[in-house]
Short mmCIF file of C-alpha atoms in Angstrom, two decimals:
data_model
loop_
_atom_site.label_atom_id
_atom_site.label_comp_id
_atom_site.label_asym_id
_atom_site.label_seq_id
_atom_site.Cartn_x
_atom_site.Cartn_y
_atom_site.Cartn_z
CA UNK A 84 -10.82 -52.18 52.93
CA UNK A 85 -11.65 -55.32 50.62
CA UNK A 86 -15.03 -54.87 49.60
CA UNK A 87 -16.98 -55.22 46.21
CA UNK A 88 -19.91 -52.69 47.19
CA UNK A 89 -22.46 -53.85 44.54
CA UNK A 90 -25.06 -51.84 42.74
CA UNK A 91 -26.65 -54.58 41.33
CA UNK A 92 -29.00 -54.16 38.27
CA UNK A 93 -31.15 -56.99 37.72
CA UNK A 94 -30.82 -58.64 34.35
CA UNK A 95 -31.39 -63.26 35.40
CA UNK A 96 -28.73 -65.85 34.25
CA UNK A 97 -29.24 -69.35 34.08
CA UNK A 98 -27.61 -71.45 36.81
CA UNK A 99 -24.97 -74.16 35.89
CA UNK A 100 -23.09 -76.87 37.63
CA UNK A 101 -19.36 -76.09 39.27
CA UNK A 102 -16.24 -75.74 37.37
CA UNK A 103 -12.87 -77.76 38.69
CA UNK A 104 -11.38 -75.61 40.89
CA UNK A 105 -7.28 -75.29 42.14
CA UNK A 106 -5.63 -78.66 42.45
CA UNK A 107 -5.96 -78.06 46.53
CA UNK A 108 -8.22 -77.30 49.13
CA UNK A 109 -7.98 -74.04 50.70
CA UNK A 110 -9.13 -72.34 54.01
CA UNK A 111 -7.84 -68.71 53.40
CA UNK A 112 -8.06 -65.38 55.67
CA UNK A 113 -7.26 -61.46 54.94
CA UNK A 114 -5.02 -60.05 57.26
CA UNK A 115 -5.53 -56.19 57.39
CA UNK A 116 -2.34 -55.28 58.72
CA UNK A 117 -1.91 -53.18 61.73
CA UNK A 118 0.76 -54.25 64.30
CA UNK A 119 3.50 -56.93 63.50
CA UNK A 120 2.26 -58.06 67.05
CA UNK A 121 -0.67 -60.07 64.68
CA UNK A 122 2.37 -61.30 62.62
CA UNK A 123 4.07 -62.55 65.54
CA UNK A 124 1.03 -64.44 67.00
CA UNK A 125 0.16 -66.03 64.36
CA UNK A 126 3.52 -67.18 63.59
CA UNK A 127 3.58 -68.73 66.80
CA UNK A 128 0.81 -70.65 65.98
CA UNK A 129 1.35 -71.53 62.54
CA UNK A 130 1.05 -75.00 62.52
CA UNK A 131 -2.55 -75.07 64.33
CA UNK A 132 -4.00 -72.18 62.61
CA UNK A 133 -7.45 -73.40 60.79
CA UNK A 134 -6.26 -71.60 57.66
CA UNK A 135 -4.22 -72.48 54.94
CA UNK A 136 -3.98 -69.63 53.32
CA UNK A 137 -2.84 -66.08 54.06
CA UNK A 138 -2.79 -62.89 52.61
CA UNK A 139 -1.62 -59.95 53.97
CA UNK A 140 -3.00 -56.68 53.44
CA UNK A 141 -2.25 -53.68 51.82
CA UNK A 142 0.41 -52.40 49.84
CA UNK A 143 -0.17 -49.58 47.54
CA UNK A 144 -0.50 -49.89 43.78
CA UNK A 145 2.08 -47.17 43.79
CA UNK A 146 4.45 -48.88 45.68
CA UNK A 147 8.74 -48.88 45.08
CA UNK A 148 10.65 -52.03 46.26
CA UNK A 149 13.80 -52.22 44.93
CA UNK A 150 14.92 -55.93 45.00
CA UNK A 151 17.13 -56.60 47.53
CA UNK A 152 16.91 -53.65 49.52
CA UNK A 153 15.08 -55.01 52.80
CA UNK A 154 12.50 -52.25 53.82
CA UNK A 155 8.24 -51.65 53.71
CA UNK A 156 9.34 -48.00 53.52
CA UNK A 157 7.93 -46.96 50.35
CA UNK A 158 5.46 -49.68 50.05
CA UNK A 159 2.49 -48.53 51.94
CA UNK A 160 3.12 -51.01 54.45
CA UNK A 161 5.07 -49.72 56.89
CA UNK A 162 4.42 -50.86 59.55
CA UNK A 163 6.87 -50.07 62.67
CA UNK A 164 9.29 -46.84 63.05
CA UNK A 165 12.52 -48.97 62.33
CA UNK A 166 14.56 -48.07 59.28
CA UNK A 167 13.25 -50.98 57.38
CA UNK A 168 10.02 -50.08 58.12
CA UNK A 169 9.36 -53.54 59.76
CA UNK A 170 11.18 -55.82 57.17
CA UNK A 171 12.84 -57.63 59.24
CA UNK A 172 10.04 -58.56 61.88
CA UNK A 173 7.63 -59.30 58.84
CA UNK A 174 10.00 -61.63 56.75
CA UNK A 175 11.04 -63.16 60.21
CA UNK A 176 7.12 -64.21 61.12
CA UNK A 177 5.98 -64.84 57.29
CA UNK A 178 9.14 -67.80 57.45
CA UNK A 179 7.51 -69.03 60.41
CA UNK A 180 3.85 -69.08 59.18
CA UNK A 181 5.16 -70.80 55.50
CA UNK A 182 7.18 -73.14 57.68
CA UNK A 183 4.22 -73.89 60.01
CA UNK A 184 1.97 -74.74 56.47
CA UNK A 185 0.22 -71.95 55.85
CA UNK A 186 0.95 -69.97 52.31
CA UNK A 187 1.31 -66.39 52.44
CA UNK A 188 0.02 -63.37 49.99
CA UNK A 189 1.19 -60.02 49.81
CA UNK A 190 -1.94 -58.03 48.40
CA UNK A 191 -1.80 -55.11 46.38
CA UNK A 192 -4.90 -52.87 46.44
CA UNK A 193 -7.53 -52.67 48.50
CA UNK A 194 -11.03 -50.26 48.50
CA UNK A 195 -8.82 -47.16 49.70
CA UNK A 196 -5.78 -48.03 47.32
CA UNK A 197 -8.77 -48.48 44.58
CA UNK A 198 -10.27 -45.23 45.51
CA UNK A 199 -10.00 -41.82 42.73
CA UNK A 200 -12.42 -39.76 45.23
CA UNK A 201 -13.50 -36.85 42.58
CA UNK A 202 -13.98 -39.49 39.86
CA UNK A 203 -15.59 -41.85 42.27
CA UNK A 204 -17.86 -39.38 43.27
CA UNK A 205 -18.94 -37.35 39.65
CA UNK A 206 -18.85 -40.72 37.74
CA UNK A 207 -20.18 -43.86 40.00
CA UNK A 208 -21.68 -41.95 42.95
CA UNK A 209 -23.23 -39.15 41.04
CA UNK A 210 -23.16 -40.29 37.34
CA UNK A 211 -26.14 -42.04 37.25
CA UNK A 212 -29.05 -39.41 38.59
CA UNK A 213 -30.36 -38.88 42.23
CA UNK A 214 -32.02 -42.39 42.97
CA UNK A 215 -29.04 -44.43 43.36
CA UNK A 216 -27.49 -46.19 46.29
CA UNK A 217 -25.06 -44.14 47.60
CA UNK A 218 -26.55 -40.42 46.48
CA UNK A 219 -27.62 -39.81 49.65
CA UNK A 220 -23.95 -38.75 50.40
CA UNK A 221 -24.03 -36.07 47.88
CA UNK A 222 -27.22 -34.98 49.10
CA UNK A 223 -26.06 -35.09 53.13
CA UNK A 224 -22.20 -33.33 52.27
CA UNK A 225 -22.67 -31.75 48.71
CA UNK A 226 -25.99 -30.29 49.55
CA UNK A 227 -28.17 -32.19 46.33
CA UNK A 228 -25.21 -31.51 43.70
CA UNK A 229 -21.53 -32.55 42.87
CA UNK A 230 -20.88 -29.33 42.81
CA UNK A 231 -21.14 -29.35 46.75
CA UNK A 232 -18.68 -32.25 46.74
CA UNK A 233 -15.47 -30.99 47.08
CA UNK A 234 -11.94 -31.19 48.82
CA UNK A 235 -13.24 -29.65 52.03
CA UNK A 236 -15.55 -32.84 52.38
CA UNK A 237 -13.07 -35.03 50.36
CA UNK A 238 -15.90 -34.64 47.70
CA UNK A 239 -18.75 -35.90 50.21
CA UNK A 240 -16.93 -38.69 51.76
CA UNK A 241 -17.49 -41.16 49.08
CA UNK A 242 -14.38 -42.68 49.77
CA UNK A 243 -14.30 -43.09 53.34
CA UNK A 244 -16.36 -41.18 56.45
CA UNK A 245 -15.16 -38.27 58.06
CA UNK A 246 -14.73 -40.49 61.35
CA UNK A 247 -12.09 -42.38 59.11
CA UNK A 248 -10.07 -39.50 59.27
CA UNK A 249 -8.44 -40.28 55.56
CA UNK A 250 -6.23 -37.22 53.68
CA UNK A 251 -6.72 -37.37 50.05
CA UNK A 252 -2.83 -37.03 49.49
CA UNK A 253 -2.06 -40.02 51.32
CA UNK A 254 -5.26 -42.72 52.01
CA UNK A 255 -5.75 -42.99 48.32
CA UNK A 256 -4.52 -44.25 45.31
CA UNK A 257 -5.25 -45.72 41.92
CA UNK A 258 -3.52 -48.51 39.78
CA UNK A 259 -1.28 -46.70 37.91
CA UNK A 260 0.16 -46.97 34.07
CA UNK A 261 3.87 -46.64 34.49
CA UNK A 262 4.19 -45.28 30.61
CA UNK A 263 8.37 -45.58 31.27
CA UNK A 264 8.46 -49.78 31.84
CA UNK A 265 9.27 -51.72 29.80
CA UNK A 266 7.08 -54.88 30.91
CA UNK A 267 4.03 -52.37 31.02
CA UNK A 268 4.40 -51.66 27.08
CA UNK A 269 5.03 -55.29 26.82
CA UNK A 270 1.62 -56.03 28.52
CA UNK A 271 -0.06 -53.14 27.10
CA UNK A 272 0.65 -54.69 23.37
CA UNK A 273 -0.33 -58.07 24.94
CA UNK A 274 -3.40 -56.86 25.56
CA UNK A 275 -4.04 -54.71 22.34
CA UNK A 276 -3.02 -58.22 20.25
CA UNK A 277 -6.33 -59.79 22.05
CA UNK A 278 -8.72 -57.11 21.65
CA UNK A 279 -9.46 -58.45 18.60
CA UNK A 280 -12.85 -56.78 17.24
CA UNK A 281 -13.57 -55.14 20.52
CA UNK A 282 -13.04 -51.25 20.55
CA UNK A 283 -9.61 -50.56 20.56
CA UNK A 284 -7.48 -50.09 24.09
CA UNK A 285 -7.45 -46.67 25.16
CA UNK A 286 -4.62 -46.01 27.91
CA UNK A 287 -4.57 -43.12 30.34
CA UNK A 288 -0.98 -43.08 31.06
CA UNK A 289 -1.14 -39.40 31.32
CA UNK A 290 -3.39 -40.06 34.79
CA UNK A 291 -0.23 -39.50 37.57
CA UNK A 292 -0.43 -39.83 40.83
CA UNK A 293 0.47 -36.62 42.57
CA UNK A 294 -0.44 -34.57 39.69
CA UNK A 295 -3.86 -32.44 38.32
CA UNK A 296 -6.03 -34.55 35.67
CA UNK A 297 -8.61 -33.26 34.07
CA UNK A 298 -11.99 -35.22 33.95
CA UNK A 299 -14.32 -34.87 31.00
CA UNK A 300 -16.37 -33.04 32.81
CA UNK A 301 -13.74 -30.03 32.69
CA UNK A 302 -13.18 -30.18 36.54
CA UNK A 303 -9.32 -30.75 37.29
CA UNK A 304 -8.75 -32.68 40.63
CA UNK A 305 -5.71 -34.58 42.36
CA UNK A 306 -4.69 -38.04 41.40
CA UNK A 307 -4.06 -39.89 44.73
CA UNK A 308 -0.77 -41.77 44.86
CA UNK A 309 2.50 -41.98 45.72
CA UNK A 310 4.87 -40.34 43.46
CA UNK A 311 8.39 -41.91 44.44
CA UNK A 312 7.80 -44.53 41.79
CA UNK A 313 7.97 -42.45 38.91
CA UNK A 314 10.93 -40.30 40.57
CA UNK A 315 12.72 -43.98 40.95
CA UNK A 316 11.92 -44.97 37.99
CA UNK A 317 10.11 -48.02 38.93
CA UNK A 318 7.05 -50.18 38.04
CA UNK A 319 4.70 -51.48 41.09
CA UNK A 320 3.88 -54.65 38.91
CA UNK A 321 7.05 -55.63 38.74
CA UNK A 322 8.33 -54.56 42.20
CA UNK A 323 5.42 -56.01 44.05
CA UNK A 324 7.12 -59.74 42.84
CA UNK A 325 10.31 -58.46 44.23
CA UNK A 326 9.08 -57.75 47.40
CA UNK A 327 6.95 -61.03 47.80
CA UNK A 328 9.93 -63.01 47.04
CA UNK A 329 12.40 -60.95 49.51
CA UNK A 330 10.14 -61.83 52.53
CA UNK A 331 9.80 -65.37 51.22
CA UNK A 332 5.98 -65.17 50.30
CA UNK A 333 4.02 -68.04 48.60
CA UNK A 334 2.97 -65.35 46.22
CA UNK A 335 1.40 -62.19 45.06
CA UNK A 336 -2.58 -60.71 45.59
CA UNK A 337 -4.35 -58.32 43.34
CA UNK A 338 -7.21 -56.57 44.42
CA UNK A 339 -8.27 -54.64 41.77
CA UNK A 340 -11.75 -52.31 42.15
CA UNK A 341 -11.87 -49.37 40.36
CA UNK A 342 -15.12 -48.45 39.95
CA UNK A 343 -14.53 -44.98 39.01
CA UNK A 344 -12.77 -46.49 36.08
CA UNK A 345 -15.34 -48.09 34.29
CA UNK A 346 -17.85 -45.37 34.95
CA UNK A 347 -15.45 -42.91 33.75
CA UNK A 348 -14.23 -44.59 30.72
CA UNK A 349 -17.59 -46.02 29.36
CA UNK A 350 -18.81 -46.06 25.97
CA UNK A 351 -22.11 -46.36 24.80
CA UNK A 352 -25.26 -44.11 25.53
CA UNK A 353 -26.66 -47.48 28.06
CA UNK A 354 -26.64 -50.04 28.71
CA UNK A 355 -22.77 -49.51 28.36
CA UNK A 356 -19.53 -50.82 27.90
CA UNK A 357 -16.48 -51.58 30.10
CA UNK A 358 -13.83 -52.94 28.17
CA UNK A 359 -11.81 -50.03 28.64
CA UNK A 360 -11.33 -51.63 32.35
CA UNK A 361 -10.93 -55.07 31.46
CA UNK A 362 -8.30 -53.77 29.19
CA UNK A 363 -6.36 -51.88 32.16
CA UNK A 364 -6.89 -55.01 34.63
CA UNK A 365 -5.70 -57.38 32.20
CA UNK A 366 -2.81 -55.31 31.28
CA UNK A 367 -2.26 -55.20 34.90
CA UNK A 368 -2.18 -58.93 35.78
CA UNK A 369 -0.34 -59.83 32.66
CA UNK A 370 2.60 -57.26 34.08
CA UNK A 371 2.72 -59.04 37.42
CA UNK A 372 2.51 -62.51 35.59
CA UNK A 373 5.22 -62.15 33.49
CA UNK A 374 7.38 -60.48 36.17
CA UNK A 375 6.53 -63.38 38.32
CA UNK A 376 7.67 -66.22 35.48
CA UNK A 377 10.87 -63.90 35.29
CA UNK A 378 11.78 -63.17 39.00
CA UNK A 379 9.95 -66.23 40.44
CA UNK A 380 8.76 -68.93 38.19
CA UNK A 381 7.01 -71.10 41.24
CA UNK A 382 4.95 -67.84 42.84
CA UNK A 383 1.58 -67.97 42.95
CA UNK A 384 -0.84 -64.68 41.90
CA UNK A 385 -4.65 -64.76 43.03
CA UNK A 386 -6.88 -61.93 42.64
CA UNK A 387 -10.01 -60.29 44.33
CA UNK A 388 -12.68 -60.37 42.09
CA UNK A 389 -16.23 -58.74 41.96
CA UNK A 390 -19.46 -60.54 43.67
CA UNK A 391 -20.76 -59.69 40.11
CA UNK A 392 -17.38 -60.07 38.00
CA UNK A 393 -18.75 -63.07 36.03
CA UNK A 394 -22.06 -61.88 35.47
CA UNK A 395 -23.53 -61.59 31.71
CA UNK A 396 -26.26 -59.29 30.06
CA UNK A 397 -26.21 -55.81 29.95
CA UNK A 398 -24.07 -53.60 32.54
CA UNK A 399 -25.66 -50.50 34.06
CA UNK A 400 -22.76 -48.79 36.11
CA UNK A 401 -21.53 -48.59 39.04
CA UNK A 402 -20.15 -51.55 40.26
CA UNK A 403 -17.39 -54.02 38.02
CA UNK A 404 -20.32 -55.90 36.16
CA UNK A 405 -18.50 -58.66 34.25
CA UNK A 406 -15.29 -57.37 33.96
CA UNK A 407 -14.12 -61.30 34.86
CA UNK A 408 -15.32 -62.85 32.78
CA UNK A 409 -14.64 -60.87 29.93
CA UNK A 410 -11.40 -61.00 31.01
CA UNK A 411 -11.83 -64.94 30.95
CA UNK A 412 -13.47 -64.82 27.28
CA UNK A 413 -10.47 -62.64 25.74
CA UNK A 414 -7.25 -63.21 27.79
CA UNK A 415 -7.92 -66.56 29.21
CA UNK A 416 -4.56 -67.55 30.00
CA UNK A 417 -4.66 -64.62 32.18
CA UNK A 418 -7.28 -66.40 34.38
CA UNK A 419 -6.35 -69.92 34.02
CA UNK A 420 -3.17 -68.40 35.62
CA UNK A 421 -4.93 -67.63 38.45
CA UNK A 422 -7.16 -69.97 39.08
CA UNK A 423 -5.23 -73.44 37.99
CA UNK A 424 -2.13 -75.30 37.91
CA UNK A 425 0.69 -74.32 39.99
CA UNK A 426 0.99 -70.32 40.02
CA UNK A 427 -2.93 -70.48 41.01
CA UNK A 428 -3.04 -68.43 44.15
CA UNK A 429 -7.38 -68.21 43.54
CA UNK A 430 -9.81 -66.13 42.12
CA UNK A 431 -11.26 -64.88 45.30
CA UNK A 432 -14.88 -63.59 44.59
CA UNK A 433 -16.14 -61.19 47.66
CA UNK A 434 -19.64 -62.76 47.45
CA UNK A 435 -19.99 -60.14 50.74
CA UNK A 436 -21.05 -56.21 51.41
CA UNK A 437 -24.21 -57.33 49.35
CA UNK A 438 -27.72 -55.39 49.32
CA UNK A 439 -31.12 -56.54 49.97
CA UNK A 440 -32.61 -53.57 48.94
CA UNK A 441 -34.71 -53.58 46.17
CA UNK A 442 -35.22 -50.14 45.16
CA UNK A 443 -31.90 -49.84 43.76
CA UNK A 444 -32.14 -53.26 41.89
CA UNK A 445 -29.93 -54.62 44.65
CA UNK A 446 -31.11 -58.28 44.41
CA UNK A 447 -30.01 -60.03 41.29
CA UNK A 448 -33.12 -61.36 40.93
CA UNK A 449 -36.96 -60.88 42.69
CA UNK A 450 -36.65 -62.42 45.61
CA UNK A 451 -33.09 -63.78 45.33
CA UNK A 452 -32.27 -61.11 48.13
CA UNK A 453 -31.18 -63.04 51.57
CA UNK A 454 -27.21 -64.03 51.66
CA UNK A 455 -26.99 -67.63 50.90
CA UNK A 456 -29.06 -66.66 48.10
CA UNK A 457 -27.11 -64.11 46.47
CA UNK A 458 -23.77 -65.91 47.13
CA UNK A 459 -25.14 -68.97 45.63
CA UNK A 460 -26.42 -66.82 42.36
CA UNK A 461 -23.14 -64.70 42.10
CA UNK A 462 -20.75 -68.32 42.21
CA UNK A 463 -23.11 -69.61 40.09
CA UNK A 464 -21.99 -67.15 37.30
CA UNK A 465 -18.55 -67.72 37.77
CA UNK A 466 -19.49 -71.70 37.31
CA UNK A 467 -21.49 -70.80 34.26
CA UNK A 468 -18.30 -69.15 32.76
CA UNK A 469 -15.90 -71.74 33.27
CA UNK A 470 -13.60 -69.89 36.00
CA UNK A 471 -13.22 -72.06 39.37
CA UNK A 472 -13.34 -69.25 41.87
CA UNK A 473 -13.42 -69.26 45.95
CA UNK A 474 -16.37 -68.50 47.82
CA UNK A 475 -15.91 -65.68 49.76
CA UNK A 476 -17.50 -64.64 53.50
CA UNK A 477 -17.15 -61.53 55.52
CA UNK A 478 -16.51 -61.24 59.45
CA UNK A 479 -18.87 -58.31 61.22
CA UNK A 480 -20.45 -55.55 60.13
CA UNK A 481 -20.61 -55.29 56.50
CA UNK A 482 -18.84 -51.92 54.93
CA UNK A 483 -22.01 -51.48 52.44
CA UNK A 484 -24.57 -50.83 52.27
CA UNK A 485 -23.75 -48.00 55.03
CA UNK A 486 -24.23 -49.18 58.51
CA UNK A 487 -25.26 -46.07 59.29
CA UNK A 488 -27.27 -44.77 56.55
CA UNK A 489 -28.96 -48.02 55.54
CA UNK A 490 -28.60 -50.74 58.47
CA UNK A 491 -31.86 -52.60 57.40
CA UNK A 492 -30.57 -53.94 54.14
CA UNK A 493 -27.26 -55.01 55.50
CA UNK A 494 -26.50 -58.97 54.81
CA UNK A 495 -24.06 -59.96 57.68
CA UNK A 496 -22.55 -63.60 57.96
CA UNK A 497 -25.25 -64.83 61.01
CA UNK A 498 -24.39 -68.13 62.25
CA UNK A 499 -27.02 -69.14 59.88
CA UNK A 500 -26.18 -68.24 56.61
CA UNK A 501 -22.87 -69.09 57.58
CA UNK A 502 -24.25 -72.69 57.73
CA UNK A 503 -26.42 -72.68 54.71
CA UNK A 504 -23.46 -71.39 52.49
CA UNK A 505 -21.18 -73.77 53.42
CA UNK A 506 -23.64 -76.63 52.81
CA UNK A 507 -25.02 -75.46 49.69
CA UNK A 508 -22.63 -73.46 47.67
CA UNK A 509 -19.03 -74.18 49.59
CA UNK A 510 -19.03 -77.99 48.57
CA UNK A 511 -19.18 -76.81 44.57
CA UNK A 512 -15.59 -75.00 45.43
CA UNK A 513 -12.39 -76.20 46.31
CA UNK A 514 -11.66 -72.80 48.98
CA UNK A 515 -13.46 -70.45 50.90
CA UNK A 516 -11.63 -67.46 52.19
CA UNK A 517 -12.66 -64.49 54.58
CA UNK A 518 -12.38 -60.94 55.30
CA UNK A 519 -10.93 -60.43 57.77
CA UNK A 520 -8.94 -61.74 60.49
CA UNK A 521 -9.19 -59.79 63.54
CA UNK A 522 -12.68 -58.10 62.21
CA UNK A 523 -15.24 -58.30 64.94
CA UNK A 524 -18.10 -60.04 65.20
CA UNK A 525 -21.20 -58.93 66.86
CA UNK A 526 -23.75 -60.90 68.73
CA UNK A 527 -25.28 -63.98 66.27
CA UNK A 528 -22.65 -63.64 63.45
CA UNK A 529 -20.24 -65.88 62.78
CA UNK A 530 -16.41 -65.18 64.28
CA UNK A 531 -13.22 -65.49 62.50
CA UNK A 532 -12.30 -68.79 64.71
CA UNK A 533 -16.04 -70.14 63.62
CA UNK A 534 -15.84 -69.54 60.14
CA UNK A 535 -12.26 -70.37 59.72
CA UNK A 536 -13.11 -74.02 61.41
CA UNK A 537 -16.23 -74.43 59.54
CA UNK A 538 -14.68 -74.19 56.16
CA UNK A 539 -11.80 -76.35 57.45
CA UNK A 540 -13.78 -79.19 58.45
CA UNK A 541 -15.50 -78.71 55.39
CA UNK A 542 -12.88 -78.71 53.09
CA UNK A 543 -10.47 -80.06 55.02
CA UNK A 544 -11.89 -82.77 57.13
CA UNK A 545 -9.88 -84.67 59.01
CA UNK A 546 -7.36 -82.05 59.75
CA UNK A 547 -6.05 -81.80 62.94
CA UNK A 548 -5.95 -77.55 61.89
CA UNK A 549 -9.73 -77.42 61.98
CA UNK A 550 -9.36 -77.69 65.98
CA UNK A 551 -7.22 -74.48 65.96
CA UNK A 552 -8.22 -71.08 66.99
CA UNK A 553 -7.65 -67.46 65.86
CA UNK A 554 -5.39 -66.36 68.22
CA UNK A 555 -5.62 -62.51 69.76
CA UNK A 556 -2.40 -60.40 69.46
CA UNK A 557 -1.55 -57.99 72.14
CA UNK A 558 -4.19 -55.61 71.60
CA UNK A 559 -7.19 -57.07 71.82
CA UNK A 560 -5.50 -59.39 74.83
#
């Protein structure tokens, strides 16, 4: 699930005016995969769809594609029984929606394919003492302690809820280091070569999916992930860009959010220091980039980023606090990439699954608490650091804070703040995008078809697309 489940620590920024953005507005929606049957109807209706933009979601950061061969199987997309795990049907319909005008994204990641559950849990969830956001699940599953956390509760559900019914040998994964490419030691010395007099870059390439690492803490746990990569002897960065360009995709998606990274890597005795994560994201894109200007030299790469990615001053855990634009300040070709000229899929900021609670330092700033206000503080920082970036909006119920746990400080896309944030912060940024397509909306909040024709008439107005609905697929029909 696409998500950026802030635990926001108040430190204010200055506001600035908007950075140029892409070359050329954007309307763009998250498809979270389930039937090719949404494939099919949307290809059908291609050419009035309000969006212009498409990305289709997930495949696993562990992923094997072997160029050429035709199949999802192996990709953690597969979506039908057929041999080719649905190839076939999805290259047939992603033709059809590119022909129809609408650019398509194969995304890598997600909050599941993010997810390390132990790590998540002893080093985000429980690394920071008992009055934190999301403690309360140690305390309900783990009885007050990590030490209650453990397989039998998929170490207190940090990851998902029991009602998800998730295994922790196949739901999860991480972004791996394949140690054995090539391109991966040519990004990894990319990245060392800007470090410059930052700590140096510390790699964990001895962190393998479907093997025992042990944690500093001493406790040895499962690192989720396919396997089958490392038996093929394959690298996901690079086969990701094989697999985009064998169903004739626009281009390539990273969602990167591991948390559990930078709260398990830190440095410093706090406020502390990420780097070691902006080192392993860069590394990351820089692998996909330069597989893309060798495979496919026109593809496109956008990213997911943080709501507070871009945000400066002093990081307090548990959540991606600036990794962005850190990123921006040491590998900015990596960025500009990304967010101009002609490979720039976006830098997609999920300005959603915010927090208006204030006893966890939620708000970025007193007061600055309702929706509008915290999207238009969290672009803002983005503007101030010189990255043009997408707004970003969420369909339904919001994934955090906990709808169950904590409905009263949930910030859901009403009709209303739907309006206000496409009059006040859309108009500084050349696309809006949303999660998620076929999400539903409850009673007062803003529907996939209404947001998706908002942001078209706003950014696109004129178009006869902005007339065009969402259309059901056989399941909801």
């Amino acid at each position: 699930m696409l998500r950026s489940c802030v635990a926001v620590l108040s430190v204010a920024m200055l506001m600035g005016t908007a950075v140029e953005a892409q070359d050329t507005n954007h309307v763009g929606g998250y498809l979270l995969v389930k039937s090719t049957d949404q494939l099919k109807v949307l290809a059908a209706n291609a050419k009035t769809l309000p969006i212009t933009r498409l990305w289709i979601s997930f495949v696993s950061p562990t992923l094997t594609y072997v160029n050429g061969s035709n199949t999802l199987v192996g990709t953690g997309l597969n979506l039908t029984s057929d041999a080719d795990g649905g190839f076939a049907q999805v290259k047939q319909y992603v033709q059809q929606i590119e022909a129809g005008g609408v650019e398509t994204f194969i995304s890598m990641g997600g909050w599941n394919y993010n997810c390390y559950p132990y790590l998540y849990m002893a080093y985000s969830v429980g690394g920071y003492g008992t009055s934190t956001p999301n403690y309360w699940k140690i305390q309900q599953y783990g009885g007050g302690s990590v030490n209650g956390c453990t397989t039998s509760n998929q170490y207190c559900w940090v990851c998902e809820p029991a009602s998800e019914h998730t295994s922790l040998d196949k739901s999860f994964s991480i972004f791996p280091e394949p140690a054995h490419s090539a391109s991966w030691t040519a990004a990894k010395k990319y990245v060392q070569a800007g470090a410059g007099n930052g700590p140096a870059p510390q790699w964990n390439e001895d962190m393998i999916p479907g093997t025992q690492w042990k944690a500093p803490s001493g406790v040895s746990s499962l690192v989720p992930g396919s396997t089958q990569y490392i038996k093929m002897n394959r690298n996901p960065y690079e086969d990701i860009v094989y697999l985009a360009k064998d169903l004739g995709c626009t281009g390539v998606d990273v969602d990167y959010e591991e948390m559990w990274h930078a709260d398990t890597f830190k440095t410093g005795n706090g406020p502390w220091d990420l780097t070691q994560t902006v080192y392993k994201y860069a590394a990351i894109l820089k692998n996909v980039e330069s597989t893309i200007k060798t495979v496919a030299p026109a593809m496109k790469l956008s990213t997911a980023a943080g709501a507070v990615g871009a945000w400066s001053g002093n990081w307090w855990g548990g959540n991606l606090k600036g990794v962005w634009l850190k990123v921006n300040q040491m590998y900015p070709d990596l960025m500009q990439f990304m967010a101009t000229g002609a490979n720039s899929g976006g830098v997609n900021v999920m300005t959603y699954d915010l927090s208006s609670n204030e006893q966890y330092h939620e708000c970025p700033e007193d007061g600055v608490c309702a929706l509008d206000q915290q999207v238009a503080f969290y672009m803002n920082t983005y503007d101030q650091a010189n990255i043009a970036a997408s707004v970003g909006y969420e369909i339904g119920t919001p994934a955090y804070p906990d709808p169950t746990h904590d409905p009263t400080h949930q910030l859901p896309l009403t009709n209303q703040m739907m309006a206000s944030i496409i009059s006040q912060t859309q108009p500084k940024h050349k696309m809006g995008f949303f999660w998620e397509l076929y999400k539903p909306a409850q009673a007062g909040q803003a529907t996939p078809t209404q947001l998706a024709q908002a942001l078209c008439n706003a950014l696109l107005p004129g178009n006869s697309r902005c007339t065009g609905v969402i259309p059901p697929y056989s399941d909801e029909q």
